[in-house]
Amino acid sequence: MGPRELPRLWDRHLLNCAVVTDLLPVGATVVDVGSGAGLPGLVLAIRRADLHVVCVESMARRTEFLMRTADVLGLESQISVKRGRIEDAAVQYELGAVDWMTARAVAPLDRLVGWCLPALRPAGELLALKGATAAAELAEHGKVLTQLGAGETGVVECGVGLLPEPTRVVRVTRRMRLPTTSKGRA
């Protein structure tokens, strides 16, 4: 976030992430892809003590920040930090099959889904915070998402009536089986 974002820190960034917890079941483990400064991963853990959040971030400086912040906030039992990229086979192997993933400002929807679906358990869900253009992005990439192995998709608005602008989340559920490539691998 740049200095111009400071006046909008609460509603545009922190509360925007906090309302997403309404979509998560009690006791869920959530993998936050491209955590950066901890949005939404840290915010989810702060708002919901029942969640365990795994922040996946590729930059060492950011992973150090996330670990220090979790420690300072007393969230070390709720948050773990994994340095790497979700599309890396080693990261996916270490995480195992995941039920819930979140991502905010990581990549266009087609790339994001291509990286995340292989790490999701069948029927697992990706919650991509996408902003005002969520429906248009979903419509633009819908066919590709199906080819990648997406099942049900849709846009959900969180924080309606609470925030000046609701948080728009693209929900993508993984089909039971991912499509195979020409080499026979998913």
PDB file of C-alpha atoms in Angstrom:
ATOM      1  CA  MET A   1       0.000   0.000   0.000  1.00  0.00           C
ATOM      2  CA  GLY A   2       1.220   3.443  -0.828  1.00  0.00           C
ATOM      3  CA  PRO A   3       0.950   6.554   1.359  1.00  0.00           C
ATOM      4  CA  ARG A   4      -2.152   7.710  -0.522  1.00  0.00           C
ATOM      5  CA  GLU A   5      -4.002   4.646   0.787  1.00  0.00           C
ATOM      6  CA  LEU A   6      -3.624   5.620   4.455  1.00  0.00           C
ATOM      7  CA  PRO A   7      -6.951   7.535   4.657  1.00  0.00           C
ATOM      8  CA  ARG A   8      -8.720   4.443   3.279  1.00  0.00           C
ATOM      9  CA  LEU A   9      -6.823   1.897   5.390  1.00  0.00           C
ATOM     10  CA  TRP A  10      -9.777   0.801   7.529  1.00  0.00           C
ATOM     11  CA  ASP A  11     -12.647   0.529   5.067  1.00  0.00           C
ATOM     12  CA  ARG A  12     -10.782  -0.213   1.809  1.00  0.00           C
ATOM     13  CA  HIS A  13      -8.230  -2.655   3.226  1.00  0.00           C
ATOM     14  CA  LEU A  14      -8.772  -3.963   6.775  1.00  0.00           C
ATOM     15  CA  LEU A  15     -12.570  -4.098   6.976  1.00  0.00           C
ATOM     16  CA  ASN A  16     -12.699  -5.143   3.319  1.00  0.00           C
ATOM     17  CA  CYS A  17     -10.821  -8.297   4.360  1.00  0.00           C
ATOM     18  CA  ALA A  18     -12.505  -8.817   7.735  1.00  0.00           C
ATOM     19  CA  VAL A  19     -15.990  -9.327   6.279  1.00  0.00           C
ATOM     20  CA  VAL A  20     -14.739 -12.305   4.239  1.00  0.00           C
ATOM     21  CA  THR A  21     -14.679 -14.355   7.451  1.00  0.00           C
ATOM     22  CA  ASP A  22     -18.452 -14.655   7.090  1.00  0.00           C
ATOM     23  CA  LEU A  23     -17.829 -17.094   4.209  1.00  0.00           C
ATOM     24  CA  LEU A  24     -15.598 -19.449   6.231  1.00  0.00           C
ATOM     25  CA  PRO A  25     -16.818 -22.318   8.410  1.00  0.00           C
ATOM     26  CA  VAL A  26     -15.895 -22.637  12.074  1.00  0.00           C
ATOM     27  CA  GLY A  27     -12.432 -24.088  12.629  1.00  0.00           C
ATOM     28  CA  ALA A  28     -11.337 -23.847   9.003  1.00  0.00           C
ATOM     29  CA  THR A  29      -7.733 -23.868   7.882  1.00  0.00           C
ATOM     30  CA  VAL A  30      -7.257 -21.179   5.245  1.00  0.00           C
ATOM     31  CA  VAL A  31      -4.291 -20.774   2.917  1.00  0.00           C
ATOM     32  CA  ASP A  32      -3.815 -17.120   2.024  1.00  0.00           C
ATOM     33  CA  VAL A  33      -2.020 -16.937  -1.325  1.00  0.00           C
ATOM     34  CA  GLY A  34       0.354 -14.022  -1.897  1.00  0.00           C
ATOM     35  CA  SER A  35      -0.163 -12.676   1.624  1.00  0.00           C
ATOM     36  CA  GLY A  36       2.112  -9.673   1.204  1.00  0.00           C
ATOM     37  CA  ALA A  37       1.391  -7.389   4.167  1.00  0.00           C
ATOM     38  CA  GLY A  38      -1.112  -9.866   5.592  1.00  0.00           C
ATOM     39  CA  LEU A  39      -4.230  -8.977   3.644  1.00  0.00           C
ATOM     40  CA  PRO A  40      -6.429 -10.849   4.112  1.00  0.00           C
ATOM     41  CA  GLY A  41      -4.550 -13.540   6.109  1.00  0.00           C
ATOM     42  CA  LEU A  42      -3.680 -11.590   9.268  1.00  0.00           C
ATOM     43  CA  VAL A  43      -7.051  -9.878   9.302  1.00  0.00           C
ATOM     44  CA  LEU A  44      -8.915 -13.204   9.076  1.00  0.00           C
ATOM     45  CA  ALA A  45      -6.978 -14.539  12.080  1.00  0.00           C
ATOM     46  CA  ILE A  46      -7.564 -11.365  14.085  1.00  0.00           C
ATOM     47  CA  ARG A  47     -11.309 -11.441  13.490  1.00  0.00           C
ATOM     48  CA  ARG A  48     -11.785 -15.199  13.976  1.00  0.00           C
ATOM     49  CA  ALA A  49      -9.812 -16.983  16.709  1.00  0.00           C
ATOM     50  CA  ASP A  50     -11.141 -20.356  15.473  1.00  0.00           C
ATOM     51  CA  LEU A  51      -9.336 -20.095  12.120  1.00  0.00           C
ATOM     52  CA  HIS A  52      -5.846 -21.333  11.346  1.00  0.00           C
ATOM     53  CA  VAL A  53      -4.263 -19.287   8.540  1.00  0.00           C
ATOM     54  CA  VAL A  54      -1.270 -20.312   6.456  1.00  0.00           C
ATOM     55  CA  CYS A  55       0.219 -17.251   4.761  1.00  0.00           C
ATOM     56  CA  VAL A  56       2.025 -18.191   1.534  1.00  0.00           C
ATOM     57  CA  GLU A  57       4.379 -15.462   0.345  1.00  0.00           C
ATOM     58  CA  SER A  58       7.390 -15.635  -1.963  1.00  0.00           C
ATOM     59  CA  MET A  59       9.371 -12.617  -0.715  1.00  0.00           C
ATOM     60  CA  ALA A  60      11.666 -13.141   2.302  1.00  0.00           C
ATOM     61  CA  ARG A  61      11.178  -9.585   3.579  1.00  0.00           C
ATOM     62  CA  ARG A  62       7.412 -10.053   3.628  1.00  0.00           C
ATOM     63  CA  THR A  63       7.531 -13.491   5.260  1.00  0.00           C
ATOM     64  CA  GLU A  64       9.719 -12.035   8.023  1.00  0.00           C
ATOM     65  CA  PHE A  65       7.198  -9.214   8.480  1.00  0.00           C
ATOM     66  CA  LEU A  66       4.301 -11.685   8.661  1.00  0.00           C
ATOM     67  CA  MET A  67       6.054 -13.848  11.269  1.00  0.00           C
ATOM     68  CA  ARG A  68       7.011 -10.829  13.413  1.00  0.00           C
ATOM     69  CA  THR A  69       3.525  -9.369  13.172  1.00  0.00           C
ATOM     70  CA  ALA A  70       1.864 -12.666  14.127  1.00  0.00           C
ATOM     71  CA  ASP A  71       4.197 -12.855  17.135  1.00  0.00           C
ATOM     72  CA  VAL A  72       3.568  -9.248  18.233  1.00  0.00           C
ATOM     73  CA  LEU A  73      -0.207  -9.723  17.905  1.00  0.00           C
ATOM     74  CA  GLY A  74      -0.127 -13.014  19.820  1.00  0.00           C
ATOM     75  CA  LEU A  75      -1.330 -14.974  16.795  1.00  0.00           C
ATOM     76  CA  GLU A  76       1.601 -17.404  16.520  1.00  0.00           C
ATOM     77  CA  SER A  77      -0.683 -20.374  17.352  1.00  0.00           C
ATOM     78  CA  GLN A  78      -3.131 -19.333  14.630  1.00  0.00           C
ATOM     79  CA  ILE A  79      -0.813 -18.246  11.840  1.00  0.00           C
ATOM     80  CA  SER A  80       1.950 -20.066  10.053  1.00  0.00           C
ATOM     81  CA  VAL A  81       4.009 -18.573   7.260  1.00  0.00           C
ATOM     82  CA  LYS A  82       5.297 -20.505   4.258  1.00  0.00           C
ATOM     83  CA  ARG A  83       7.821 -18.911   1.929  1.00  0.00           C
ATOM     84  CA  GLY A  84       7.146 -19.873  -1.673  1.00  0.00           C
ATOM     85  CA  ARG A  85       4.610 -19.700  -4.456  1.00  0.00           C
ATOM     86  CA  ILE A  86       1.376 -21.676  -4.482  1.00  0.00           C
ATOM     87  CA  GLU A  87       2.049 -22.900  -8.028  1.00  0.00           C
ATOM     88  CA  ASP A  88       5.272 -24.637  -6.921  1.00  0.00           C
ATOM     89  CA  ALA A  89       4.885 -28.402  -6.533  1.00  0.00           C
ATOM     90  CA  ALA A  90       7.026 -28.399  -3.368  1.00  0.00           C
ATOM     91  CA  VAL A  91       4.748 -25.850  -1.688  1.00  0.00           C
ATOM     92  CA  GLN A  92       1.638 -27.786  -2.704  1.00  0.00           C
ATOM     93  CA  TYR A  93       3.163 -31.028  -1.408  1.00  0.00           C
ATOM     94  CA  GLU A  94       4.032 -29.435   1.933  1.00  0.00           C
ATOM     95  CA  LEU A  95       0.566 -27.923   2.351  1.00  0.00           C
ATOM     96  CA  GLY A  96      -1.310 -31.064   1.351  1.00  0.00           C
ATOM     97  CA  ALA A  97      -4.841 -30.813   0.007  1.00  0.00           C
ATOM     98  CA  VAL A  98      -6.459 -27.547   1.077  1.00  0.00           C
ATOM     99  CA  ASP A  99     -10.139 -26.866   1.745  1.00  0.00           C
ATOM    100  CA  TRP A 100     -10.047 -23.051   1.707  1.00  0.00           C
ATOM    101  CA  MET A 101      -7.874 -20.466  -0.022  1.00  0.00           C
ATOM    102  CA  THR A 102      -8.004 -16.702  -0.146  1.00  0.00           C
ATOM    103  CA  ALA A 103      -6.229 -14.244  -2.410  1.00  0.00           C
ATOM    104  CA  ARG A 104      -6.322 -10.470  -2.731  1.00  0.00           C
ATOM    105  CA  ALA A 105      -4.643  -8.469  -5.493  1.00  0.00           C
ATOM    106  CA  VAL A 106      -2.473 -11.395  -6.617  1.00  0.00           C
ATOM    107  CA  ALA A 107      -3.168 -11.988 -10.330  1.00  0.00           C
ATOM    108  CA  PRO A 108      -5.904 -12.006 -12.977  1.00  0.00           C
ATOM    109  CA  LEU A 109      -8.519 -14.657 -12.223  1.00  0.00           C
ATOM    110  CA  ASP A 110      -7.461 -17.128 -14.932  1.00  0.00           C
ATOM    111  CA  ARG A 111      -3.845 -17.242 -13.715  1.00  0.00           C
ATOM    112  CA  LEU A 112      -4.842 -17.280 -10.045  1.00  0.00           C
ATOM    113  CA  VAL A 113      -7.218 -20.207 -10.532  1.00  0.00           C
ATOM    114  CA  GLY A 114      -4.613 -22.082 -12.583  1.00  0.00           C
ATOM    115  CA  TRP A 115      -2.154 -21.782  -9.712  1.00  0.00           C
ATOM    116  CA  CYS A 116      -4.593 -22.517  -6.884  1.00  0.00           C
ATOM    117  CA  LEU A 117      -6.908 -25.297  -8.088  1.00  0.00           C
ATOM    118  CA  PRO A 118      -4.239 -28.036  -8.063  1.00  0.00           C
ATOM    119  CA  ALA A 119      -3.632 -27.306  -4.356  1.00  0.00           C
ATOM    120  CA  LEU A 120      -7.317 -27.429  -3.450  1.00  0.00           C
ATOM    121  CA  ARG A 121      -9.023 -30.598  -2.295  1.00  0.00           C
ATOM    122  CA  PRO A 122     -11.947 -31.663  -4.532  1.00  0.00           C
ATOM    123  CA  ALA A 123     -14.887 -29.384  -3.632  1.00  0.00           C
ATOM    124  CA  GLY A 124     -12.431 -26.975  -1.928  1.00  0.00           C
ATOM    125  CA  GLU A 125     -12.967 -23.264  -2.486  1.00  0.00           C
ATOM    126  CA  LEU A 126     -10.897 -20.303  -3.560  1.00  0.00           C
ATOM    127  CA  LEU A 127     -12.187 -16.943  -2.311  1.00  0.00           C
ATOM    128  CA  ALA A 128     -10.638 -14.261  -4.523  1.00  0.00           C
ATOM    129  CA  LEU A 129     -11.212 -10.685  -3.354  1.00  0.00           C
ATOM    130  CA  LYS A 130     -11.599  -8.865  -6.657  1.00  0.00           C
ATOM    131  CA  GLY A 131     -13.340  -5.529  -6.146  1.00  0.00           C
ATOM    132  CA  ALA A 132     -15.861  -3.776  -8.382  1.00  0.00           C
ATOM    133  CA  THR A 133     -14.816  -5.660 -11.530  1.00  0.00           C
ATOM    134  CA  ALA A 134     -15.349  -9.135 -10.021  1.00  0.00           C
ATOM    135  CA  ALA A 135     -18.385 -10.065 -12.139  1.00  0.00           C
ATOM    136  CA  ALA A 136     -16.779  -8.804 -15.353  1.00  0.00           C
ATOM    137  CA  GLU A 137     -13.560 -10.708 -14.631  1.00  0.00           C
ATOM    138  CA  LEU A 138     -15.507 -13.883 -13.894  1.00  0.00           C
ATOM    139  CA  ALA A 139     -17.476 -13.510 -17.134  1.00  0.00           C
ATOM    140  CA  GLU A 140     -14.286 -12.859 -19.106  1.00  0.00           C
ATOM    141  CA  HIS A 141     -12.464 -15.899 -17.754  1.00  0.00           C
ATOM    142  CA  GLY A 142     -15.385 -18.288 -17.136  1.00  0.00           C
ATOM    143  CA  LYS A 143     -14.606 -20.651 -20.002  1.00  0.00           C
ATOM    144  CA  VAL A 144     -10.914 -20.887 -19.072  1.00  0.00           C
ATOM    145  CA  LEU A 145     -11.809 -21.539 -15.419  1.00  0.00           C
ATOM    146  CA  THR A 146     -13.962 -24.487 -16.469  1.00  0.00           C
ATOM    147  CA  GLN A 147     -11.104 -25.832 -18.586  1.00  0.00           C
ATOM    148  CA  LEU A 148      -8.786 -25.510 -15.583  1.00  0.00           C
ATOM    149  CA  GLY A 149     -11.099 -27.604 -13.395  1.00  0.00           C
ATOM    150  CA  ALA A 150     -13.403 -25.073 -11.777  1.00  0.00           C
ATOM    151  CA  GLY A 151     -16.818 -26.307 -10.766  1.00  0.00           C
ATOM    152  CA  GLU A 152     -19.282 -23.806  -9.350  1.00  0.00           C
ATOM    153  CA  THR A 153     -18.320 -20.149  -9.560  1.00  0.00           C
ATOM    154  CA  GLY A 154     -20.019 -16.959  -8.516  1.00  0.00           C
ATOM    155  CA  VAL A 155     -19.628 -13.515  -7.027  1.00  0.00           C
ATOM    156  CA  VAL A 156     -20.628 -12.861  -3.418  1.00  0.00           C
ATOM    157  CA  GLU A 157     -20.848  -9.457  -1.769  1.00  0.00           C
ATOM    158  CA  CYS A 158     -19.710  -9.282   1.846  1.00  0.00           C
ATOM    159  CA  GLY A 159     -20.250  -6.398   4.242  1.00  0.00           C
ATOM    160  CA  VAL A 160     -23.351  -5.048   2.498  1.00  0.00           C
ATOM    161  CA  GLY A 161     -24.719  -2.259   4.693  1.00  0.00           C
ATOM    162  CA  LEU A 162     -21.572  -2.262   6.838  1.00  0.00           C
ATOM    163  CA  LEU A 163     -18.991  -0.901   4.412  1.00  0.00           C
ATOM    164  CA  PRO A 164     -19.213   2.088   2.055  1.00  0.00           C
ATOM    165  CA  GLU A 165     -18.602  -0.399  -0.766  1.00  0.00           C
ATOM    166  CA  PRO A 166     -19.124  -4.123  -0.194  1.00  0.00           C
ATOM    167  CA  THR A 167     -16.283  -6.583  -0.664  1.00  0.00           C
ATOM    168  CA  ARG A 168     -16.782  -8.550  -3.868  1.00  0.00           C
ATOM    169  CA  VAL A 169     -15.468 -12.084  -3.695  1.00  0.00           C
ATOM    170  CA  VAL A 170     -15.237 -14.508  -6.589  1.00  0.00           C
ATOM    171  CA  ARG A 171     -15.916 -18.002  -5.258  1.00  0.00           C
ATOM    172  CA  VAL A 172     -14.391 -20.831  -7.271  1.00  0.00           C
ATOM    173  CA  THR A 173     -15.006 -24.442  -6.266  1.00  0.00           C
ATOM    174  CA  ARG A 174     -12.709 -27.179  -7.526  1.00  0.00           C
ATOM    175  CA  ARG A 175     -14.390 -29.969  -9.476  1.00  0.00           C
ATOM    176  CA  MET A 176     -13.936 -33.500  -8.197  1.00  0.00           C
ATOM    177  CA  ARG A 177     -11.373 -34.230 -10.911  1.00  0.00           C
ATOM    178  CA  LEU A 178      -9.023 -31.808 -12.588  1.00  0.00           C
ATOM    179  CA  PRO A 179      -8.612 -32.104 -16.357  1.00  0.00           C
ATOM    180  CA  THR A 180      -5.542 -34.005 -17.514  1.00  0.00           C
ATOM    181  CA  THR A 181      -2.880 -32.581 -19.782  1.00  0.00           C
ATOM    182  CA  SER A 182      -1.680 -34.249 -22.967  1.00  0.00           C
ATOM    183  CA  LYS A 183       0.927 -36.012 -20.825  1.00  0.00           C
ATOM    184  CA  GLY A 184      -1.797 -37.510 -18.619  1.00  0.00           C
ATOM    185  CA  ARG A 185      -1.089 -35.377 -15.528  1.00  0.00           C
ATOM    186  CA  ALA A 186      -3.516 -33.088 -13.764  1.00  0.00           C
TER     187      ALA A 186
END
